[in-house]
CSV table of C-alpha atoms in Angstrom, one decimal:
chain,number,residue,atom,x,y,z
H,29,UNK,CA,184.6,170.6,116.5
H,30,UNK,CA,184.0,174.3,115.8
H,31,UNK,CA,180.3,173.9,116.6
H,32,UNK,CA,181.1,172.2,119.9
H,33,UNK,CA,183.5,174.9,120.9
H,34,UNK,CA,181.0,177.6,119.9
H,35,UNK,CA,178.3,176.0,122.0
H,36,UNK,CA,180.6,175.8,124.9
H,37,UNK,CA,181.6,179.4,124.6
H,38,UNK,CA,177.9,180.4,124.5
H,39,UNK,CA,177.3,178.4,127.7
H,40,UNK,CA,180.2,180.2,129.4
H,41,UNK,CA,178.8,183.5,128.1
H,42,UNK,CA,175.4,182.7,129.7
H,43,UNK,CA,177.0,181.6,133.0
H,44,UNK,CA,179.1,184.8,133.0
H,45,UNK,CA,176.1,187.0,132.5
H,46,UNK,CA,174.3,185.2,135.4
H,47,UNK,CA,177.5,185.7,137.5
H,48,UNK,CA,177.5,189.5,136.7
H,49,UNK,CA,173.8,189.8,137.5
H,50,UNK,CA,174.3,187.7,140.7
H,51,UNK,CA,177.1,190.1,141.8
H,52,UNK,CA,174.8,193.0,141.2
H,53,UNK,CA,172.1,191.4,143.3
H,54,UNK,CA,174.3,190.3,146.2
H,55,UNK,CA,174.6,193.7,147.9
H,56,UNK,CA,174.1,197.4,147.5
H,57,UNK,CA,177.8,198.1,146.9
H,58,UNK,CA,178.7,199.6,143.5
H,59,UNK,CA,179.4,196.9,140.8
H,60,UNK,CA,183.0,196.5,139.6
H,61,UNK,CA,183.8,199.3,137.1
H,62,UNK,CA,184.7,197.0,134.3
H,63,UNK,CA,182.3,194.1,134.1
H,64,UNK,CA,183.7,193.4,130.6
H,65,UNK,CA,187.0,192.4,132.2
H,66,UNK,CA,185.1,189.8,134.4
H,67,UNK,CA,183.5,188.3,131.3
H,68,UNK,CA,186.8,188.4,129.4
H,69,UNK,CA,188.5,186.4,132.2
H,70,UNK,CA,185.6,183.9,132.2
H,71,UNK,CA,186.1,183.4,128.5
H,72,UNK,CA,189.8,182.8,129.0
H,73,UNK,CA,191.1,185.9,127.2
H,74,UNK,CA,190.2,189.4,126.0
H,75,UNK,CA,187.6,188.2,123.4
H,76,UNK,CA,184.6,190.6,123.5
H,77,UNK,CA,181.3,189.1,124.3
H,78,UNK,CA,179.7,190.1,121.0
H,79,UNK,CA,182.1,187.8,119.2
H,80,UNK,CA,180.9,184.9,121.3
H,81,UNK,CA,177.3,185.8,121.0
H,82,UNK,CA,177.3,187.7,117.7
H,83,UNK,CA,174.3,189.7,116.3
H,84,UNK,CA,171.7,187.6,114.5
H,85,UNK,CA,170.9,189.8,111.5
H,86,UNK,CA,170.2,186.9,109.2
H,87,UNK,CA,167.0,185.9,111.0
H,88,UNK,CA,163.6,186.9,109.7
H,89,UNK,CA,163.0,190.5,110.9
H,90,UNK,CA,160.1,190.8,113.4
H,91,UNK,CA,158.7,193.8,115.3
H,92,UNK,CA,159.6,196.1,112.5
H,93,UNK,CA,159.0,199.7,113.8
H,94,UNK,CA,156.7,198.5,116.6
H,95,UNK,CA,156.7,201.2,119.3
H,96,UNK,CA,157.6,200.3,122.8
H,97,UNK,CA,156.6,203.2,125.1
H,98,UNK,CA,158.7,203.1,128.3
H,99,UNK,CA,157.2,204.7,131.3
H,100,UNK,CA,160.1,205.0,133.8
H,101,UNK,CA,159.7,205.2,137.6
H,102,UNK,CA,162.5,205.1,140.1
H,103,UNK,CA,162.4,204.9,143.9
H,104,UNK,CA,164.3,206.8,146.6
H,105,UNK,CA,166.9,204.0,146.9
H,106,UNK,CA,167.8,204.1,143.2
H,107,UNK,CA,169.7,207.4,143.4
H,108,UNK,CA,170.3,207.6,147.2
H,109,UNK,CA,172.8,204.7,147.3
H,110,UNK,CA,174.7,206.2,144.3
H,111,UNK,CA,175.9,209.0,146.5
H,112,UNK,CA,179.4,208.4,147.8
H,113,UNK,CA,178.8,210.4,150.9
H,114,UNK,CA,175.6,209.6,152.8
H,115,UNK,CA,175.7,213.1,154.2
H,116,UNK,CA,175.2,214.6,150.8
H,117,UNK,CA,171.9,216.5,150.6
H,118,UNK,CA,168.9,215.5,148.6
H,119,UNK,CA,169.7,218.3,146.1
H,120,UNK,CA,172.6,216.2,144.9
H,121,UNK,CA,170.2,213.8,143.2
H,122,UNK,CA,170.2,214.0,139.5
H,123,UNK,CA,167.7,216.4,137.9
H,124,UNK,CA,164.8,215.0,136.0
H,125,UNK,CA,166.5,216.0,132.7
H,126,UNK,CA,169.7,214.2,133.8
H,127,UNK,CA,167.6,211.1,134.8
H,128,UNK,CA,165.8,211.1,131.4
H,129,UNK,CA,169.1,211.5,129.5
H,130,UNK,CA,170.5,208.5,131.4
H,131,UNK,CA,167.5,206.3,130.7
H,132,UNK,CA,167.5,207.3,127.1
H,133,UNK,CA,171.1,206.1,126.8
H,134,UNK,CA,170.3,202.8,128.7
H,135,UNK,CA,167.2,202.1,126.6
H,136,UNK,CA,169.1,203.0,123.5
H,137,UNK,CA,171.4,200.1,124.2
H,138,UNK,CA,168.4,197.9,125.0
H,139,UNK,CA,166.9,198.8,121.6
H,140,UNK,CA,170.2,198.2,119.9
H,141,UNK,CA,170.4,194.7,121.5
H,142,UNK,CA,167.0,193.7,120.1
H,143,UNK,CA,167.8,195.2,116.6
H,144,UNK,CA,171.0,193.1,116.6
H,145,UNK,CA,168.8,190.1,117.0
H,146,UNK,CA,166.6,191.2,114.1
H,147,UNK,CA,163.9,192.4,116.4
H,148,UNK,CA,163.4,196.0,115.1
H,149,UNK,CA,161.4,197.6,117.9
H,150,UNK,CA,161.5,201.4,118.5
H,151,UNK,CA,161.8,202.2,122.2
H,152,UNK,CA,160.8,205.7,123.3
H,153,UNK,CA,160.7,207.1,126.8
H,154,UNK,CA,157.4,208.8,127.6
H,155,UNK,CA,157.9,209.7,131.2
H,156,UNK,CA,160.6,209.6,134.0
H,157,UNK,CA,159.5,210.2,137.5
H,158,UNK,CA,160.4,209.4,141.1
H,159,UNK,CA,157.8,207.5,143.3
H,160,UNK,CA,158.3,206.4,146.8
H,161,UNK,CA,155.1,204.5,147.5
H,162,UNK,CA,155.4,201.5,145.1
H,163,UNK,CA,158.5,199.7,146.5
H,164,UNK,CA,157.9,197.0,149.1
H,165,UNK,CA,161.0,196.2,151.2
H,166,UNK,CA,161.1,193.9,154.2
H,167,UNK,CA,163.7,193.2,156.9
H,168,UNK,CA,166.3,191.3,154.7
H,169,UNK,CA,164.8,191.3,151.2
H,170,UNK,CA,163.2,193.5,148.6
H,171,UNK,CA,159.8,192.1,147.8
H,172,UNK,CA,160.0,192.4,144.0
H,173,UNK,CA,156.7,190.5,143.3
H,174,UNK,CA,154.7,192.7,145.6
H,175,UNK,CA,156.3,195.8,144.2
H,176,UNK,CA,155.5,194.5,140.7
H,177,UNK,CA,151.8,194.3,141.6
H,178,UNK,CA,151.9,197.9,142.8
H,179,UNK,CA,153.5,199.0,139.5
H,180,UNK,CA,150.9,197.1,137.6
H,181,UNK,CA,148.1,198.7,139.5
H,182,UNK,CA,149.6,202.1,139.1
H,183,UNK,CA,150.0,201.6,135.4
H,184,UNK,CA,146.5,200.3,135.0
H,185,UNK,CA,145.2,203.5,136.7
H,186,UNK,CA,146.8,205.7,134.0
H,187,UNK,CA,144.9,203.9,131.1
H,188,UNK,CA,147.9,204.2,128.8
H,189,UNK,CA,148.1,202.4,125.3
H,190,UNK,CA,148.8,198.7,125.6
H,191,UNK,CA,152.2,199.1,123.9
H,192,UNK,CA,153.4,200.9,127.1
H,193,UNK,CA,155.7,199.1,129.6
H,194,UNK,CA,156.0,200.5,133.1
H,195,UNK,CA,159.5,200.0,134.5
H,196,UNK,CA,160.4,200.7,138.2
H,197,UNK,CA,164.1,200.9,138.9
H,198,UNK,CA,165.6,200.4,142.4
H,199,UNK,CA,168.9,199.8,144.1
H,200,UNK,CA,167.7,198.7,147.5
H,201,UNK,CA,170.3,197.5,149.9
H,202,UNK,CA,168.9,194.0,149.9
H,203,UNK,CA,168.4,191.6,147.0
H,204,UNK,CA,165.1,190.6,145.5
H,205,UNK,CA,163.3,188.0,147.5
H,206,UNK,CA,163.5,184.5,146.0
H,207,UNK,CA,160.1,183.1,144.9
H,208,UNK,CA,160.7,179.6,146.3
H,209,UNK,CA,160.9,178.9,150.1
H,210,UNK,CA,163.0,175.8,149.4
H,211,UNK,CA,166.6,176.9,149.8
H,212,UNK,CA,167.8,174.3,147.4
H,213,UNK,CA,165.6,175.6,144.6
H,214,UNK,CA,165.5,179.3,145.5
H,215,UNK,CA,167.6,182.0,143.9
H,216,UNK,CA,167.4,185.7,143.6
H,217,UNK,CA,167.3,187.7,140.3
H,218,UNK,CA,167.6,191.3,139.5
H,219,UNK,CA,164.3,191.6,137.6
H,220,UNK,CA,160.6,190.8,138.0
H,221,UNK,CA,158.1,191.3,135.2
H,222,UNK,CA,154.7,190.4,133.8
H,223,UNK,CA,155.0,187.6,131.3
H,224,UNK,CA,153.7,187.9,127.8
H,225,UNK,CA,151.5,191.0,128.5
H,226,UNK,CA,152.8,193.4,125.9
H,227,UNK,CA,150.0,194.7,123.6
H,228,UNK,CA,147.4,192.8,125.5
H,229,UNK,CA,144.5,193.8,127.8
H,230,UNK,CA,146.9,193.4,130.8
H,231,UNK,CA,149.3,196.0,132.0
H,232,UNK,CA,153.0,195.4,131.2
H,233,UNK,CA,155.3,196.1,134.0
H,234,UNK,CA,158.8,195.3,135.3
H,235,UNK,CA,160.9,195.9,138.4
H,236,UNK,CA,164.6,196.2,137.8
H,237,UNK,CA,167.5,196.2,140.3
H,238,UNK,CA,170.0,198.4,138.5
H,239,UNK,CA,173.0,200.6,139.5
H,240,UNK,CA,172.3,204.1,138.3
H,241,UNK,CA,174.9,205.2,135.6
H,242,UNK,CA,176.3,201.7,135.2
H,243,UNK,CA,174.6,201.2,131.8
H,244,UNK,CA,174.4,197.4,132.5
H,245,UNK,CA,171.3,196.6,130.5
H,246,UNK,CA,171.0,192.8,130.8
H,247,UNK,CA,168.2,192.8,133.4
H,248,UNK,CA,166.3,195.4,131.4
H,249,UNK,CA,166.7,193.3,128.2
H,250,UNK,CA,165.6,190.2,130.0
H,251,UNK,CA,162.5,191.8,131.5
H,252,UNK,CA,161.5,193.3,128.2
H,253,UNK,CA,162.0,190.0,126.3
H,254,UNK,CA,159.8,188.1,128.8
H,255,UNK,CA,157.1,190.8,128.6
H,256,UNK,CA,157.2,190.2,124.8
H,257,UNK,CA,156.5,186.6,125.5
H,258,UNK,CA,159.9,185.1,125.0
H,259,UNK,CA,161.3,182.5,127.4
H,260,UNK,CA,164.9,183.6,126.8
H,261,UNK,CA,166.8,186.8,126.3
H,262,UNK,CA,170.4,185.9,125.5
H,263,UNK,CA,169.7,183.5,122.7
H,264,UNK,CA,166.2,183.5,121.1
H,265,UNK,CA,164.8,180.2,119.9
H,266,UNK,CA,162.5,179.8,116.9
H,267,UNK,CA,159.7,179.4,119.4
H,268,UNK,CA,160.6,182.6,121.1
H,269,UNK,CA,160.6,184.5,117.8
H,270,UNK,CA,157.3,183.1,116.7
H,271,UNK,CA,155.7,184.0,120.1
H,272,UNK,CA,157.1,187.6,120.0
H,273,UNK,CA,156.0,188.0,116.4
H,274,UNK,CA,152.5,187.1,117.4
H,275,UNK,CA,152.6,189.5,120.3
H,276,UNK,CA,153.8,192.4,118.0
H,277,UNK,CA,150.9,191.8,115.6
H,278,UNK,CA,148.5,192.7,118.4
H,279,UNK,CA,150.0,196.1,118.9
H,280,UNK,CA,148.1,199.2,117.8
H,281,UNK,CA,150.7,200.0,115.1
H,282,UNK,CA,150.3,196.6,113.4
H,283,UNK,CA,146.6,195.8,113.8
H,284,UNK,CA,145.6,197.3,110.4
H,285,UNK,CA,148.0,195.0,108.6
H,286,UNK,CA,147.7,191.3,107.8
H,287,UNK,CA,147.9,188.8,110.7
H,288,UNK,CA,151.2,186.8,111.2
H,289,UNK,CA,151.8,183.5,109.7
H,290,UNK,CA,152.1,180.4,111.9
H,291,UNK,CA,155.8,180.1,111.4
H,292,UNK,CA,158.6,182.5,110.5
H,293,UNK,CA,160.1,181.5,107.1
H,294,UNK,CA,163.5,180.0,107.2
H,295,UNK,CA,166.4,181.8,105.5
């Protein structure tokens, strides 16, 4: 009975996370100030999400001290729509130091999430800059896939180490364009990313729709997990962990050690 209830709560948790992300993708208005309250109501009480989806520190540790170099880019929409008064001048935009401080806090939470799942990566921010020529909007959508290609090309031109991930953050007034033209099968997300490219010959990149200063990190976690080769982000399967472990062993910091085993030993 307990196992059944726990599985149901995890399903509600995942649905709630999707609902929060969907709300963030629906329009360019500011998200509700207390997303935790939304989740608490979805769970039928005030139970915090981490009690429903607790840390998994009993799993075999992977990615121990593997560096993840985050190269951060944000476009003009990312901070412009955060201004309460549209007449505020451009000098109201956060300074580069303020932006870096915010992203350090955001990615600190991303790192903590992975560590709580026994994935002991070390995220460090190598650059924070504004670029206006990578984003691709259209009349009623933000073309995330086309934007992702631009971020990939830009990242490739810099010839950075292959443990670098290029993240572009935006808060465009329109949601990301669905991949499918079939309305019954189409849905919008708040992230687009290269799949399984971390520490490979390909450039790792992600485009994230994120409200500046919200510290909502789910889309960033999801994008990062998929770049590592996982198929999930809220509950990692054994297959996910094996795939990510194999990915980490191709990183520069791990190449001099022994290759990974085929399977992660059970506890």
